[in-house]
Structure formats: structure tokens, C-alpha cells
Amino acid sequence: MKLTSKGRYAVMALVDLARFDTINPVSLRDISLRQGISLDYLEQIFSKLKKNQIVKSTRGIQGGYILSKKPNEIKLNNILNAVDEKVKTVQCKKESKKGCNGKATKCVTHNLWDELETHINTFFEKKSLQDLLKNNSERVN
Amino acid sequence: MKLTSKGRYAVMALVDLARFDTINPVSLRDISLRQGISLDYLEQIFSKLKKNQIVKSTRGIQGGYILSKKPNEIKLNNILNAVDEKVKTVQCKKESKKGCNGKATKCVTHNLWDELETHINTFFEKKSLQDLLKNNSERVN
DNA sequence: ACATACCTGACTAAAATGGTCAAGTTTAGA
DNA sequence: TCTAAACTTGACCATTTTAGTCAGGTATGT
């Protein structure tokens, strides 16, 4: 299972977007400066976010990105999946028809990781961008 | 955050141990054969489990490992911590006195990862070796 | 004494991570 | 129409982590 910087950056960038895209599209350059994330890396991330219809882009001067849905409709789950940060635990090698590791039965931890995945996914399905926005504005900067 | 094979192997090995250590210590060789895990790798894992007082060892012929507590007293949490599979998400770089990434405030995702950690830890704190044993014996092999 | 089993540390191939770099294409506005 | 801002794409790469292997030990029951 993995949850790394890419996922964190994606979330940070989208929260930034949600705060600033109300009038004009927001350029990655601005996000890069505000959030301290490499522009080149942001481009990779936004390419994936776009493919997954989380953001829309406008080219040219004054171009940039906007959210394609309302903040409360974008769940963290969607974001993390989009950037390939699927919550997936180590799979048992070659789960053949019946069991794991070539055994006849599933290994004892098999169901455990399944449960964990569900547990974590539930967490992320409940959280939306909107939730993070609230959280952020409550804090007095 | 990471949750990889090492943690899975540790859990598998300890479940195996719990099932077979009732009379004699169990040798890593046996576990290796039954669970299909490299002996050398198991030795590394058990070294850590021992340091964390999860298992006890006996040397020499007929030696091996036994659990140092009852299965229901060993939480998965303990196991995963022992083998350095702490549930930890990516830290914000150099969280200085006040905020993340040199900013004055915490980044918007900061609390989020904290919450997630708690969420996952809670899951593992509730599960004991005993729970997995039950699960396993229910299944007809 | 000797085989078994634990113990320790160094080493490594492969994969993942967190980017950088280069070379575009598109479009608004002067 | 020219040009610069901004998106787009894909190759590349250094570092770290992972999942082990290997080579030696040391302790102990029989």
C-alpha cells in the first residue's frame, strides 16, 4: 500500500484551486509558487487529474485549470485514484484460482488486507474537497 | 505511508506460530516451509519481533520460537510496529516550529494525514492474533 | 562433537519515488 | 500577425526503499 507525496500534492493543489478558481482559471505556475511544488511535477499530476475529469483546462494566456465539479462533489477518493494512489496493500503473489502463494487456501492475512482497504477507502470516500476548505478557513492565518 | 510484504510476512508467521507452538518451540525452518517465506528473510523479521518482546527464542536442537504473550494479547499494531511498518504518511518536509514547507501555517493536508493515521491505527489496535486464528479455523481447509 | 537452529551484518537487484529536461501545441492579446 | 503565457507529452534520471541473498558466526541439546 502506498500513500506518498504525489497524492498529498494533488490534494494540496486542488484545495488551492478550489480557493482561487472562482473568477479566472488558475495557472499551475501560481499553484507551484503558492504551494511550493515543482511546476514540472504539477504538470504530470494535473495531466492525470484532467484525464479523470476532475479538472478542466484552458490554454493560452490567462489560461489555467478549474475544477470540473463543485468542491463538495469531489471526494478525496476520486483524487487519489486519479493520481494512481490507489489504496492497495501488497497482493499475495500469483493468487491462483484457489489460494495464495500456490497454496490450496487463501493465506491468513488475505481477508485482513481486504478489510483494511475497505476501512481506508471509506475514510476517503467521506471526505470531500469542501471539507478541507472549511478546515482551512477556520484556521486564522 | 507503507504497508508491505514485511508486515504481511510477520503476521503470517505469527499466526503460524500461534497454531503450532503449543507443545514445542517452532523453528523458522518449519514456518518457512509452511508459509513459503524465505528463511533468511524470516530471520531478519524474527530478530525484530524478539527485540520487541513479541516472541521468545530457544537455541539449539529442538529450539525455535514461541509467542511471549497469549494470542489475544498481541495486537496487529504491536506486530507491525515491531517490524518498522509504522503507519506513517508522508511528512511535510521540515515541519518547522510553525508550519509545513517553510510556510507560516500548516499545509491543508496536514490534519488530514493525521486523521488517517489514527483511523488506520485504530483498525490495527482492535485486531489481535487471536482474531486471525479464529478467522482461519472457521475456514475449512 | 556435531547437527540444528538462532543470530548478525553486509550486500544487492529491482522497483518505486520524486522529480528534471526537452520539445512541443494552443491561444489571448498587443 | 507575432509573441509570450500556459498547457501537453514523453523521455530521462538520481535516490531511496523493498525484498530479499549470502556468508559467516554462536549457542545448545543429545
mmCIF file of C-alpha atoms (C1' of nucleotides) in Angstrom:
data_model
loop_
_atom_site.group_PDB
_atom_site.id
_atom_site.type_symbol
_atom_site.label_atom_id
_atom_site.label_comp_id
_atom_site.label_asym_id
_atom_site.label_seq_id
_atom_site.Cartn_x
_atom_site.Cartn_y
_atom_site.Cartn_z
ATOM 1 C CA MET A 1 0.000 0.000 0.000
ATOM 2 C CA LYS A 2 1.227 3.435 -0.716
ATOM 3 C CA LEU A 3 0.283 6.976 0.072
ATOM 4 C CA THR A 4 3.022 9.320 -0.923
ATOM 5 C CA SER A 5 3.822 12.847 -1.892
ATOM 6 C CA LYS A 6 2.074 12.638 -5.212
ATOM 7 C CA GLY A 7 -1.262 12.140 -3.513
ATOM 8 C CA ARG A 8 -0.555 14.828 -0.996
ATOM 9 C CA TYR A 9 0.470 17.273 -3.697
ATOM 10 C CA ALA A 10 -2.653 16.506 -5.686
ATOM 11 C CA VAL A 11 -4.842 17.271 -2.714
ATOM 12 C CA MET A 12 -2.940 20.417 -1.834
ATOM 13 C CA ALA A 13 -3.119 21.683 -5.399
ATOM 14 C CA LEU A 14 -6.831 21.063 -5.684
ATOM 15 C CA VAL A 15 -7.576 22.816 -2.436
ATOM 16 C CA ASP A 16 -5.579 25.726 -3.777
ATOM 17 C CA LEU A 17 -7.557 25.567 -6.994
ATOM 18 C CA ALA A 18 -10.839 25.499 -5.132
ATOM 19 C CA ARG A 19 -9.918 28.664 -3.312
ATOM 20 C CA PHE A 20 -8.756 30.644 -6.314
ATOM 21 C CA ASP A 21 -10.635 29.484 -9.409
ATOM 22 C CA THR A 22 -13.773 31.447 -8.690
ATOM 23 C CA ILE A 23 -13.083 34.131 -11.272
ATOM 24 C CA ASN A 24 -10.336 33.026 -13.631
ATOM 25 C CA PRO A 25 -8.647 29.749 -14.351
ATOM 26 C CA VAL A 26 -5.630 29.236 -12.142
ATOM 27 C CA SER A 27 -2.246 28.609 -13.736
ATOM 28 C CA LEU A 28 -0.045 25.833 -12.488
ATOM 29 C CA ARG A 29 2.660 28.418 -12.092
ATOM 30 C CA ASP A 30 0.621 30.160 -9.405
ATOM 31 C CA ILE A 31 -0.086 26.924 -7.609
ATOM 32 C CA SER A 32 3.548 25.996 -7.845
ATOM 33 C CA LEU A 33 4.564 29.245 -6.180
ATOM 34 C CA ARG A 34 1.888 29.232 -3.511
ATOM 35 C CA GLN A 35 2.242 25.589 -2.534
ATOM 36 C CA GLY A 36 5.940 25.115 -3.120
ATOM 37 C CA ILE A 37 5.529 22.233 -5.543
ATOM 38 C CA SER A 38 7.693 21.808 -8.629
ATOM 39 C CA LEU A 39 5.928 23.079 -11.749
ATOM 40 C CA ASP A 40 7.047 20.130 -13.844
ATOM 41 C CA TYR A 41 5.743 17.705 -11.302
ATOM 42 C CA LEU A 42 2.438 19.546 -11.057
ATOM 43 C CA GLU A 43 2.037 19.167 -14.799
ATOM 44 C CA GLN A 44 2.298 15.424 -14.521
ATOM 45 C CA ILE A 45 -0.215 15.379 -11.728
ATOM 46 C CA PHE A 46 -2.706 17.644 -13.481
ATOM 47 C CA SER A 47 -2.452 15.610 -16.636
ATOM 48 C CA LYS A 48 -3.884 12.710 -14.657
ATOM 49 C CA LEU A 49 -6.458 14.840 -12.882
ATOM 50 C CA LYS A 50 -7.676 16.043 -16.252
ATOM 51 C CA LYS A 51 -7.930 12.560 -17.697
ATOM 52 C CA ASN A 52 -10.138 11.703 -14.754
ATOM 53 C CA GLN A 53 -12.390 14.704 -15.276
ATOM 54 C CA ILE A 54 -11.532 16.293 -12.004
ATOM 55 C CA VAL A 55 -10.262 19.492 -13.583
ATOM 56 C CA LYS A 56 -10.724 21.279 -16.898
ATOM 57 C CA SER A 57 -8.045 23.282 -18.658
ATOM 58 C CA THR A 58 -7.927 26.419 -20.742
ATOM 59 C CA ARG A 59 -4.893 27.113 -22.876
ATOM 60 C CA GLY A 60 -3.132 30.306 -23.748
ATOM 61 C CA ILE A 61 -2.547 33.465 -21.823
ATOM 62 C CA GLN A 62 -4.873 33.780 -18.843
ATOM 63 C CA GLY A 63 -5.401 30.062 -19.202
ATOM 64 C CA GLY A 64 -5.166 27.549 -16.433
ATOM 65 C CA TYR A 65 -7.244 24.977 -14.631
ATOM 66 C CA ILE A 66 -10.605 24.992 -12.923
ATOM 67 C CA LEU A 67 -12.447 22.294 -11.033
ATOM 68 C CA SER A 68 -14.940 20.444 -13.148
ATOM 69 C CA LYS A 69 -17.276 19.855 -10.235
ATOM 70 C CA LYS A 70 -18.176 21.589 -7.014
ATOM 71 C CA PRO A 71 -15.765 21.062 -4.135
ATOM 72 C CA ASN A 72 -18.311 19.065 -2.179
ATOM 73 C CA GLU A 73 -18.739 16.685 -5.087
ATOM 74 C CA ILE A 74 -15.052 15.859 -5.305
ATOM 75 C CA LYS A 75 -14.133 13.172 -2.810
ATOM 76 C CA LEU A 76 -10.558 12.572 -1.811
ATOM 77 C CA ASN A 77 -11.101 9.081 -3.014
ATOM 78 C CA ASN A 78 -11.543 10.383 -6.564
ATOM 79 C CA ILE A 79 -8.395 12.450 -6.356
ATOM 80 C CA LEU A 80 -6.166 9.728 -5.023
ATOM 81 C CA ASN A 81 -7.426 7.206 -7.521
ATOM 82 C CA ALA A 82 -6.786 9.670 -10.315
ATOM 83 C CA VAL A 83 -3.121 10.019 -9.471
ATOM 84 C CA ASP A 84 -2.702 6.271 -9.051
ATOM 85 C CA GLU A 85 -2.511 6.374 -5.311
ATOM 86 C CA LYS A 86 -4.960 3.600 -5.020
ATOM 87 C CA VAL A 87 -5.111 2.213 -1.567
ATOM 88 C CA LYS A 88 -3.857 -1.204 -2.272
ATOM 89 C CA THR A 89 -1.977 -3.469 0.035
ATOM 90 C CA VAL A 90 0.591 -5.971 -1.053
ATOM 91 C CA GLN A 91 -1.051 -8.617 -3.068
ATOM 92 C CA CYS A 92 -0.346 -12.247 -2.403
ATOM 93 C CA LYS A 93 1.866 -13.389 -5.238
ATOM 94 C CA LYS A 94 0.058 -15.072 -8.048
ATOM 95 C CA GLU A 95 -3.270 -15.558 -6.447
ATOM 96 C CA SER A 96 -4.194 -18.570 -8.497
ATOM 97 C CA LYS A 97 -7.704 -19.884 -8.785
ATOM 98 C CA LYS A 98 -7.903 -21.090 -5.242
ATOM 99 C CA GLY A 99 -5.367 -19.600 -2.902
ATOM 100 C CA CYS A 100 -2.259 -17.536 -2.347
ATOM 101 C CA ASN A 101 1.349 -18.459 -2.859
ATOM 102 C CA GLY A 102 0.331 -21.594 -4.656
ATOM 103 C CA LYS A 103 -1.305 -22.977 -1.540
ATOM 104 C CA ALA A 104 -4.719 -24.529 -1.710
ATOM 105 C CA THR A 105 -6.237 -21.890 0.535
ATOM 106 C CA LYS A 106 -6.068 -18.163 0.974
ATOM 107 C CA CYS A 107 -3.289 -17.020 3.258
ATOM 108 C CA VAL A 108 -4.419 -15.987 6.719
ATOM 109 C CA THR A 109 -3.803 -12.336 6.060
ATOM 110 C CA HIS A 110 -5.780 -12.213 2.870
ATOM 111 C CA ASN A 111 -9.064 -11.088 4.325
ATOM 112 C CA LEU A 112 -7.267 -8.789 6.689
ATOM 113 C CA TRP A 113 -5.825 -6.588 3.955
ATOM 114 C CA ASP A 114 -9.153 -6.574 2.206
ATOM 115 C CA GLU A 115 -10.785 -5.269 5.335
ATOM 116 C CA LEU A 116 -8.135 -2.625 5.721
ATOM 117 C CA GLU A 117 -8.582 -1.417 2.189
ATOM 118 C CA THR A 118 -12.276 -1.049 2.750
ATOM 119 C CA HIS A 119 -11.603 0.738 6.007
ATOM 120 C CA ILE A 120 -9.327 3.284 4.376
ATOM 121 C CA ASN A 121 -11.443 3.759 1.296
ATOM 122 C CA THR A 122 -14.430 4.503 3.467
ATOM 123 C CA PHE A 123 -12.421 7.213 5.144
ATOM 124 C CA PHE A 124 -11.537 8.860 1.859
ATOM 125 C CA GLU A 125 -14.988 8.484 0.389
ATOM 126 C CA LYS A 126 -16.429 10.528 3.199
ATOM 127 C CA LYS A 127 -14.010 13.411 2.818
ATOM 128 C CA SER A 128 -14.526 15.986 0.124
ATOM 129 C CA LEU A 129 -12.508 18.959 -1.003
ATOM 130 C CA GLN A 130 -15.148 21.096 0.631
ATOM 131 C CA ASP A 131 -14.351 19.557 3.982
ATOM 132 C CA LEU A 132 -10.726 20.556 3.641
ATOM 133 C CA LEU A 133 -11.631 24.056 2.574
ATOM 134 C CA LYS A 134 -13.722 24.532 5.682
ATOM 135 C CA ASN A 135 -10.973 23.181 7.827
ATOM 136 C CA ASN A 136 -8.553 25.586 6.281
ATOM 137 C CA SER A 137 -10.610 28.723 6.545
ATOM 138 C CA GLU A 138 -11.405 28.054 10.167
ATOM 139 C CA ARG A 139 -7.752 28.389 10.929
ATOM 140 C CA VAL A 140 -6.777 32.022 11.239
ATOM 141 C CA ASN A 141 -3.760 32.536 9.062
ATOM 142 C CA MET B 1 2.901 5.500 4.399
ATOM 143 C CA LYS B 2 3.844 1.953 3.792
ATOM 144 C CA LEU B 3 2.394 -1.475 4.383
ATOM 145 C CA THR B 4 4.386 -4.051 2.528
ATOM 146 C CA SER B 5 5.376 -7.678 2.428
ATOM 147 C CA LYS B 6 7.453 -7.483 5.543
ATOM 148 C CA GLY B 7 4.423 -6.698 7.635
ATOM 149 C CA ARG B 8 2.364 -9.316 5.897
ATOM 150 C CA TYR B 9 5.023 -11.954 6.431
ATOM 151 C CA ALA B 10 5.332 -11.054 10.082
ATOM 152 C CA VAL B 11 1.631 -11.521 10.597
ATOM 153 C CA MET B 12 1.541 -14.763 8.636
ATOM 154 C CA ALA B 13 4.492 -16.154 10.562
ATOM 155 C CA LEU B 14 2.996 -15.260 13.918
ATOM 156 C CA VAL B 15 -0.322 -16.832 13.076
ATOM 157 C CA ASP B 16 1.583 -19.944 12.096
ATOM 158 C CA LEU B 17 3.463 -19.773 15.381
ATOM 159 C CA ALA B 18 0.280 -19.388 17.364
ATOM 160 C CA ARG B 19 -1.109 -22.526 15.822
ATOM 161 C CA PHE B 20 1.938 -24.710 16.347
ATOM 162 C CA ASP B 21 3.835 -23.551 19.428
ATOM 163 C CA THR B 22 1.567 -25.217 21.931
ATOM 164 C CA ILE B 23 3.987 -28.064 22.682
ATOM 165 C CA ASN B 24 7.426 -27.255 21.351
ATOM 166 C CA PRO B 25 9.107 -24.144 20.056
ATOM 167 C CA VAL B 26 8.643 -23.782 16.328
ATOM 168 C CA SER B 27 11.685 -23.489 14.109
ATOM 169 C CA LEU B 28 11.844 -20.823 11.464
ATOM 170 C CA ARG B 29 12.603 -23.573 9.018
ATOM 171 C CA ASP B 30 9.154 -25.051 9.581
ATOM 172 C CA ILE B 31 7.480 -21.699 9.193
ATOM 173 C CA SER B 32 9.499 -21.048 6.086
ATOM 174 C CA LEU B 33 8.305 -24.288 4.541
ATOM 175 C CA ARG B 34 4.693 -23.969 5.593
ATOM 176 C CA GLN B 35 4.278 -20.319 4.652
ATOM 177 C CA GLY B 36 6.579 -20.152 1.676
ATOM 178 C CA ILE B 37 8.711 -17.344 3.075
ATOM 179 C CA SER B 38 12.489 -17.211 2.674
ATOM 180 C CA LEU B 39 14.282 -18.475 5.789
ATOM 181 C CA ASP B 40 16.852 -15.698 5.676
ATOM 182 C CA TYR B 41 14.165 -13.093 5.483
ATOM 183 C CA LEU B 42 12.257 -14.674 8.353
ATOM 184 C CA GLU B 43 15.358 -14.440 10.493
ATOM 185 C CA GLN B 44 15.515 -10.722 9.962
ATOM 186 C CA ILE B 45 11.867 -10.366 10.808
ATOM 187 C CA PHE B 46 12.036 -12.507 13.934
ATOM 188 C CA SER B 47 15.062 -10.629 15.141
ATOM 189 C CA LYS B 48 12.863 -7.554 15.334
ATOM 190 C CA LEU B 49 9.927 -9.404 16.813
ATOM 191 C CA LYS B 50 12.205 -10.642 19.546
ATOM 192 C CA LYS B 51 13.611 -7.223 20.307
ATOM 193 C CA ASN B 52 10.048 -6.094 20.785
ATOM 194 C CA GLN B 53 9.212 -8.939 23.159
ATOM 195 C CA ILE B 54 6.626 -10.438 20.885
ATOM 196 C CA VAL B 55 8.379 -13.786 20.681
ATOM 197 C CA LYS B 56 10.940 -15.691 22.762
ATOM 198 C CA SER B 57 13.630 -17.930 21.344
ATOM 199 C CA THR B 58 15.309 -21.145 22.366
ATOM 200 C CA ARG B 59 18.559 -22.145 20.745
ATOM 201 C CA GLY B 60 19.966 -25.500 19.841
ATOM 202 C CA ILE B 61 18.380 -28.636 18.575
ATOM 203 C CA GLN B 62 14.609 -28.636 19.104
ATOM 204 C CA GLY B 63 14.905 -24.897 19.558
ATOM 205 C CA GLY B 64 12.747 -22.306 17.909
ATOM 206 C CA TYR B 65 10.353 -19.542 18.766
ATOM 207 C CA ILE B 66 7.255 -19.226 20.900
ATOM 208 C CA LEU B 67 4.904 -16.318 21.472
ATOM 209 C CA SER B 68 5.706 -14.378 24.605
ATOM 210 C CA LYS B 69 2.073 -13.497 25.205
ATOM 211 C CA LYS B 70 -1.295 -15.007 24.524
ATOM 212 C CA PRO B 71 -2.634 -14.549 21.008
ATOM 213 C CA ASN B 72 -5.415 -12.293 22.183
ATOM 214 C CA GLU B 73 -2.893 -10.011 23.871
ATOM 215 C CA ILE B 74 -0.889 -9.470 20.707
ATOM 216 C CA LYS B 75 -2.428 -6.756 18.587
ATOM 217 C CA LEU B 76 -1.550 -6.382 14.947
ATOM 218 C CA ASN B 77 -0.495 -2.918 15.848
ATOM 219 C CA ASN B 78 2.293 -4.325 18.007
ATOM 220 C CA ILE B 79 3.459 -6.601 15.246
ATOM 221 C CA LEU B 80 3.561 -4.000 12.540
ATOM 222 C CA ASN B 81 5.336 -1.509 14.735
ATOM 223 C CA ALA B 82 7.897 -4.127 15.639
ATOM 224 C CA VAL B 83 8.895 -4.699 12.042
ATOM 225 C CA ASP B 84 9.020 -0.987 11.311
ATOM 226 C CA GLU B 85 5.817 -0.937 9.341
ATOM 227 C CA LYS B 86 4.593 2.029 11.226
ATOM 228 C CA VAL B 87 1.574 3.545 9.661
ATOM 229 C CA LYS B 88 3.012 6.854 8.741
ATOM 230 C CA THR B 89 2.030 9.067 5.892
ATOM 231 C CA VAL B 90 4.393 11.338 4.059
ATOM 232 C CA GLN B 91 5.585 14.017 6.347
ATOM 233 C CA CYS B 92 5.586 17.574 5.244
ATOM 234 C CA LYS B 93 9.201 18.470 4.646
ATOM 235 C CA LYS B 94 10.901 20.100 7.554
ATOM 236 C CA GLU B 95 7.941 20.880 9.646
ATOM 237 C CA SER B 96 9.480 23.847 11.348
ATOM 238 C CA LYS B 97 8.125 25.363 14.511
ATOM 239 C CA LYS B 98 5.018 26.744 12.928
ATOM 240 C CA GLY B 99 4.113 25.227 9.597
ATOM 241 C CA CYS B 100 4.991 22.972 6.694
ATOM 242 C CA ASN B 101 7.261 23.630 3.766
ATOM 243 C CA GLY B 102 8.545 26.757 5.388
ATOM 244 C CA LYS B 103 5.134 28.370 5.260
ATOM 245 C CA ALA B 104 3.742 30.139 8.244
ATOM 246 C CA THR B 105 0.862 27.725 8.596
ATOM 247 C CA LYS B 106 0.305 24.021 8.392
ATOM 248 C CA CYS B 107 -0.440 22.782 4.911
ATOM 249 C CA VAL B 108 -4.064 21.971 4.257
ATOM 250 C CA THR B 109 -3.443 18.259 4.185
ATOM 251 C CA HIS B 110 -1.615 18.148 7.464
ATOM 252 C CA ASN B 111 -4.549 17.335 9.681
ATOM 253 C CA LEU B 112 -5.915 15.015 7.060
ATOM 254 C CA TRP B 113 -2.990 12.612 7.199
ATOM 255 C CA ASP B 114 -3.045 12.763 10.960
ATOM 256 C CA GLU B 115 -6.655 11.709 10.938
ATOM 257 C CA LEU B 116 -5.918 8.912 8.526
ATOM 258 C CA GLU B 117 -3.117 7.599 10.682
ATOM 259 C CA THR B 118 -5.398 7.497 13.650
ATOM 260 C CA HIS B 119 -8.052 5.809 11.590
ATOM 261 C CA ILE B 120 -5.725 3.040 10.474
ATOM 262 C CA ASN B 121 -4.062 2.597 13.821
ATOM 263 C CA THR B 122 -7.435 2.150 15.432
ATOM 264 C CA PHE B 123 -8.148 -0.614 12.980
ATOM 265 C CA PHE B 124 -4.960 -2.465 13.861
ATOM 266 C CA GLU B 125 -5.293 -1.886 17.567
ATOM 267 C CA LYS B 126 -8.590 -3.700 17.569
ATOM 268 C CA LYS B 127 -7.318 -6.765 15.753
ATOM 269 C CA SER B 128 -5.400 -9.417 17.630
ATOM 270 C CA LEU B 129 -3.648 -12.575 16.539
ATOM 271 C CA GLN B 130 -6.498 -14.433 18.151
ATOM 272 C CA ASP B 131 -8.939 -12.812 15.755
ATOM 273 C CA LEU B 132 -6.971 -14.092 12.807
ATOM 274 C CA LEU B 133 -6.740 -17.552 14.270
ATOM 275 C CA LYS B 134 -10.476 -17.728 14.609
ATOM 276 C CA ASN B 135 -10.950 -16.491 11.115
ATOM 277 C CA ASN B 136 -8.630 -19.127 9.849
ATOM 278 C CA SER B 137 -10.042 -22.105 11.662
ATOM 279 C CA GLU B 138 -13.546 -21.225 10.581
ATOM 280 C CA ARG B 139 -12.463 -21.809 7.035
ATOM 281 C CA VAL B 140 -12.458 -25.484 6.232
ATOM 282 C CA ASN B 141 -9.105 -26.297 4.731
ATOM 283 C "C1'" DA C 1 31.474 -33.405 18.841
ATOM 284 C "C1'" DC C 2 28.056 -32.249 15.877
ATOM 285 C "C1'" DA C 3 23.878 -31.124 13.866
ATOM 286 C "C1'" DT C 4 20.337 -27.972 14.440
ATOM 287 C "C1'" DA C 5 18.717 -23.638 14.953
ATOM 288 C "C1'" DC C 6 19.250 -18.980 16.251
ATOM 289 C "C1'" DC C 7 21.984 -14.571 15.291
ATOM 290 C "C1'" DT C 8 24.268 -10.708 12.790
ATOM 291 C "C1'" DG C 9 25.675 -7.778 9.322
ATOM 292 C "C1'" DA C 10 26.958 -6.822 4.752
ATOM 293 C "C1'" DC C 11 25.438 -6.822 0.263
ATOM 294 C "C1'" DT C 12 22.331 -6.350 -3.934
ATOM 295 C "C1'" DA C 13 18.841 -6.445 -7.905
ATOM 296 C "C1'" DA C 14 14.690 -4.475 -8.927
ATOM 297 C "C1'" DA C 15 11.095 -1.316 -8.282
ATOM 298 C "C1'" DA C 16 9.119 2.938 -6.735
ATOM 299 C "C1'" DT C 17 9.588 7.749 -5.835
ATOM 300 C "C1'" DG C 18 10.057 12.388 -6.837
ATOM 301 C "C1'" DG C 19 11.301 14.677 -9.561
ATOM 302 C "C1'" DT C 20 14.035 17.234 -14.138
ATOM 303 C "C1'" DC C 21 14.554 18.235 -19.009
ATOM 304 C "C1'" DA C 22 13.340 18.951 -23.692
ATOM 305 C "C1'" DA C 23 10.329 19.836 -27.189
ATOM 306 C "C1'" DG C 24 6.424 20.728 -28.461
ATOM 307 C "C1'" DT C 25 0.997 22.925 -29.251
ATOM 308 C "C1'" DT C 26 -2.549 26.271 -28.378
ATOM 309 C "C1'" DT C 27 -4.416 30.694 -27.786
ATOM 310 C "C1'" DA C 28 -5.142 35.624 -25.947
ATOM 311 C "C1'" DG C 29 -3.865 39.953 -26.567
ATOM 312 C "C1'" DA C 30 -0.786 43.768 -28.308
ATOM 313 C "C1'" DT D 1 0.492 38.515 -37.090
ATOM 314 C "C1'" DC D 2 3.667 37.988 -33.654
ATOM 315 C "C1'" DT D 3 4.696 36.524 -29.243
ATOM 316 C "C1'" DA D 4 4.599 35.082 -24.677
ATOM 317 C "C1'" DA D 5 1.951 32.596 -21.395
ATOM 318 C "C1'" DA D 6 0.262 28.398 -20.382
ATOM 319 C "C1'" DC D 7 -0.958 23.728 -21.265
ATOM 320 C "C1'" DT D 8 0.874 18.922 -23.221
ATOM 321 C "C1'" DT D 9 3.725 14.966 -23.818
ATOM 322 C "C1'" DG D 10 7.245 11.876 -23.160
ATOM 323 C "C1'" DA D 11 11.788 10.627 -22.089
ATOM 324 C "C1'" DC D 12 15.054 10.515 -18.626
ATOM 325 C "C1'" DC D 13 17.354 10.113 -14.005
ATOM 326 C "C1'" DA D 14 19.170 10.114 -9.057
ATOM 327 C "C1'" DT D 15 17.883 8.446 -4.804
ATOM 328 C "C1'" DT D 16 15.531 5.548 -1.691
ATOM 329 C "C1'" DT D 17 13.028 1.574 -0.471
ATOM 330 C "C1'" DT D 18 11.973 -3.178 -0.850
ATOM 331 C "C1'" DA D 19 12.670 -7.789 -0.576
ATOM 332 C "C1'" DG D 20 15.392 -10.365 -0.322
ATOM 333 C "C1'" DT D 21 20.506 -13.287 -0.581
ATOM 334 C "C1'" DC D 22 24.908 -14.562 1.297
ATOM 335 C "C1'" DA D 23 28.357 -15.500 4.486
ATOM 336 C "C1'" DG D 24 29.646 -16.002 8.286
ATOM 337 C "C1'" DG D 25 29.086 -16.654 13.006
ATOM 338 C "C1'" DT D 26 27.164 -18.510 18.261
ATOM 339 C "C1'" DA D 27 24.558 -21.401 21.426
ATOM 340 C "C1'" DT D 28 22.838 -25.879 22.920
ATOM 341 C "C1'" DG D 29 20.522 -30.457 23.307
ATOM 342 C "C1'" DT D 30 21.785 -35.151 22.534
#
